[in-house]
């Protein structure tokens, strides 16, 4: 049990803690509990401590009492000083307020003094102003008297003087006096302006009824006023130019315009000058430039004689620019002859114009420079007229339509080796067709290189891929891609005609010592004796190319004539250079506008192709002929006649039209065949009807196109273009059939019938029987395979669809099926046509092994 702590001990410990802030050191006291009984002892200790503290405070207060009394006395003295300072400050404020009152009185007195000084200055200024106003009034009175006396220039000077005096007054604009004075000045000025205007109108009288103008020297008023006084007055008023411009308008309307403007009856106004008057008197049919210049000189003399020089100078600047412009546009330019027969007239026109410009110079009238510029630009003006007339003629020719059709002949000359099959006789026909097949899968440059009469050497390697010329059918899609078929239609292979073209032979010595020619970059065979062969074909053109060629020939003839010595002094001789460039503009106009005009015809693109081909041939002949005559032509002018690029552009233009038509027909045929939907389910309703309709429509379309083109294209071009379209059709059918993964026997028969219907188009390529064929009752060999490169493959496909597996294998191993089908193509067809069996597998193996041996 812990020891007990007494209540006194606890009370003493708590008192020490309160008084000193200390804690008891005795652990027992710290941990002891505080019973309620200890509170009484604690209260006693606290009371004793309180009494003790009070006693200590009293004792200390007694010791510092003297210091506190001193502090209190100092504080009282400070309070007294503050009160005194407050009273002094109040006294200062009162005295300051009294000073402000005195200042206000002083300012009021100064203001009254300033007011009196201002009144005095105002009165003095008012006196001066009134005196100046009296002077201005006197000036205005003098001016009014001068108006009545007719001294108009003096009035204007007085008005200016009054304005100057008024400006010295520096009156506000809103003052009544200033307004009154300015109003009187304005009234006086208006009076002068009205008087001067009336005098002007009286001196320069315009009679619109009689179409006459009268110019007097003076007019009566209160006194006589002459024209110089009126002009001087109007000039000072700033009204002279407006009056002159008004007179210029009236003079132009009444006199000049009727003289210059040609009426519907072919007459112009007649000018009569009688003393001070000039008027329009009737009509005249004299349209000579000389008569016009004579009348204009008379008008200028009249105005110079009756008007002051100041008026004439301004009137000339206002009147002549428009007058000269109308003379040039309505008289001079239309009088320029377009044909060379009128050159002498043009020279006379230039001389008259020069004479009139010299007259303007002597009178110091405006317009001389414009007329001299027109004379200097005579070659350009003549060429411009010629160019505009020629281009307009081209537009008119095209706008008139295609016109009458005309059959033309194209003759091509080439050198053929004597040993070639063309001269082997009738028995060589099979070999001749074989020669055609050499080009079926080759480049058309072989064909192009044989033409010497139509295509130049620099055009033999021309890239024609951009025109759709080397189009074939994509094996996977069946759509046409570039091949050589369409290129043949340009006429590059026409020497391989089927016999309809007439071939004439002329002997020529064999060439020797020449390097063997190359075709497609391959060395040619050893040279053989050659013969010159002319090939002729007939095709149809419209009336347009002949008219354009006729214009070009006339232009070139005019250019050649202007370069001759007897035209050296002609004013339009320098235009010869431009004439040689004009055919290019005409051909450019033709190429730009022809498609829209040719499109009105169903065969427009083919006519456009033929016309372009015919024009290019004629232009080439013209260019060659002109080159041969260059020795007699001015070298500068001869160099301008360069039709090479235009010929090439025209050929390209025609080829594009042909390519566009071919592409259009291919698209139509492709759309028709698309109706068969790849020939799938071709034996089931309704797909069978769709396939039948697609084949029938395709056959009918090809025959219809052949019928239309037969009247337009040459026979070889007709066969080549038709063959290209047929090739597109059969290639798509081949692709569609090869894409079929399973072909039943009914479908095979149906497809074979479709192929047979397409094969009926072979009669389009049947050549006419030669007399020997008729005599021997022989049928000519069809040329379908020549113009449709995949024709044999298509025929083989038809045979495959109807043949047995044994027959197909025989065609592959013993026949020429491998020349048209690859092994994989044939295997795919066999797998689609025949069910899987040991025979099919054996046949496929044999085909693969045969392909490896090949």
mmCIF file of C-alpha atoms in Angstrom, residues 410-416 444-460 490-495 506 508 517 530-535 616-617 620-621 624 651:
data_model
loop_
_atom_site.group_PDB
_atom_site.id
_atom_site.type_symbol
_atom_site.label_atom_id
_atom_site.label_comp_id
_atom_site.label_asym_id
_atom_site.label_seq_id
_atom_site.Cartn_x
_atom_site.Cartn_y
_atom_site.Cartn_z
ATOM 1 C CA UNK A 410 -5.092 7.633 -152.114
ATOM 2 C CA UNK A 411 -2.009 6.495 -153.958
ATOM 3 C CA UNK A 412 0.964 5.119 -152.067
ATOM 4 C CA UNK A 413 4.229 4.220 -153.698
ATOM 5 C CA UNK A 414 6.747 1.808 -152.215
ATOM 6 C CA UNK A 415 9.656 -0.369 -153.228
ATOM 7 C CA UNK A 416 8.991 -4.109 -153.057
ATOM 8 C CA UNK A 444 3.153 -1.839 -136.433
ATOM 9 C CA UNK A 445 6.401 -0.048 -137.146
ATOM 10 C CA UNK A 446 7.074 -2.796 -139.763
ATOM 11 C CA UNK A 447 4.012 -1.657 -141.640
ATOM 12 C CA UNK A 448 4.697 2.007 -141.184
ATOM 13 C CA UNK A 449 8.248 1.687 -142.446
ATOM 14 C CA UNK A 450 6.984 0.489 -145.832
ATOM 15 C CA UNK A 451 5.197 3.757 -146.635
ATOM 16 C CA UNK A 452 7.243 6.248 -148.542
ATOM 17 C CA UNK A 453 4.472 8.142 -150.287
ATOM 18 C CA UNK A 454 2.444 9.220 -147.255
ATOM 19 C CA UNK A 455 4.486 9.048 -144.079
ATOM 20 C CA UNK A 456 7.886 10.682 -143.744
ATOM 21 C CA UNK A 457 10.942 9.091 -142.249
ATOM 22 C CA UNK A 458 10.735 11.131 -139.060
ATOM 23 C CA UNK A 459 7.202 9.815 -138.516
ATOM 24 C CA UNK A 460 7.994 6.112 -138.966
ATOM 25 C CA UNK A 490 -4.409 4.792 -140.011
ATOM 26 C CA UNK A 491 -3.550 3.521 -143.458
ATOM 27 C CA UNK A 492 -0.119 2.275 -142.426
ATOM 28 C CA UNK A 493 -0.754 -1.230 -143.782
ATOM 29 C CA UNK A 494 -2.852 -0.508 -146.808
ATOM 30 C CA UNK A 495 -0.344 -2.010 -149.185
ATOM 31 C CA UNK A 506 6.839 -0.264 -162.775
ATOM 32 C CA UNK A 508 13.238 -0.078 -161.346
ATOM 33 C CA UNK A 517 17.069 -1.885 -144.208
ATOM 34 C CA UNK A 530 13.225 -4.053 -156.010
ATOM 35 C CA UNK A 531 10.228 -2.777 -157.938
ATOM 36 C CA UNK A 532 8.223 0.369 -157.434
ATOM 37 C CA UNK A 533 4.589 -0.363 -156.603
ATOM 38 C CA UNK A 534 1.687 2.093 -156.485
ATOM 39 C CA UNK A 535 -1.246 1.148 -154.267
ATOM 40 C CA UNK A 616 -2.340 16.055 -144.096
ATOM 41 C CA UNK A 617 -1.453 14.442 -147.445
ATOM 42 C CA UNK A 620 2.630 17.523 -147.200
ATOM 43 C CA UNK A 621 2.559 17.873 -150.971
ATOM 44 C CA UNK A 624 7.349 19.741 -150.400
ATOM 45 C CA UNK A 651 -2.610 13.421 -138.171
#
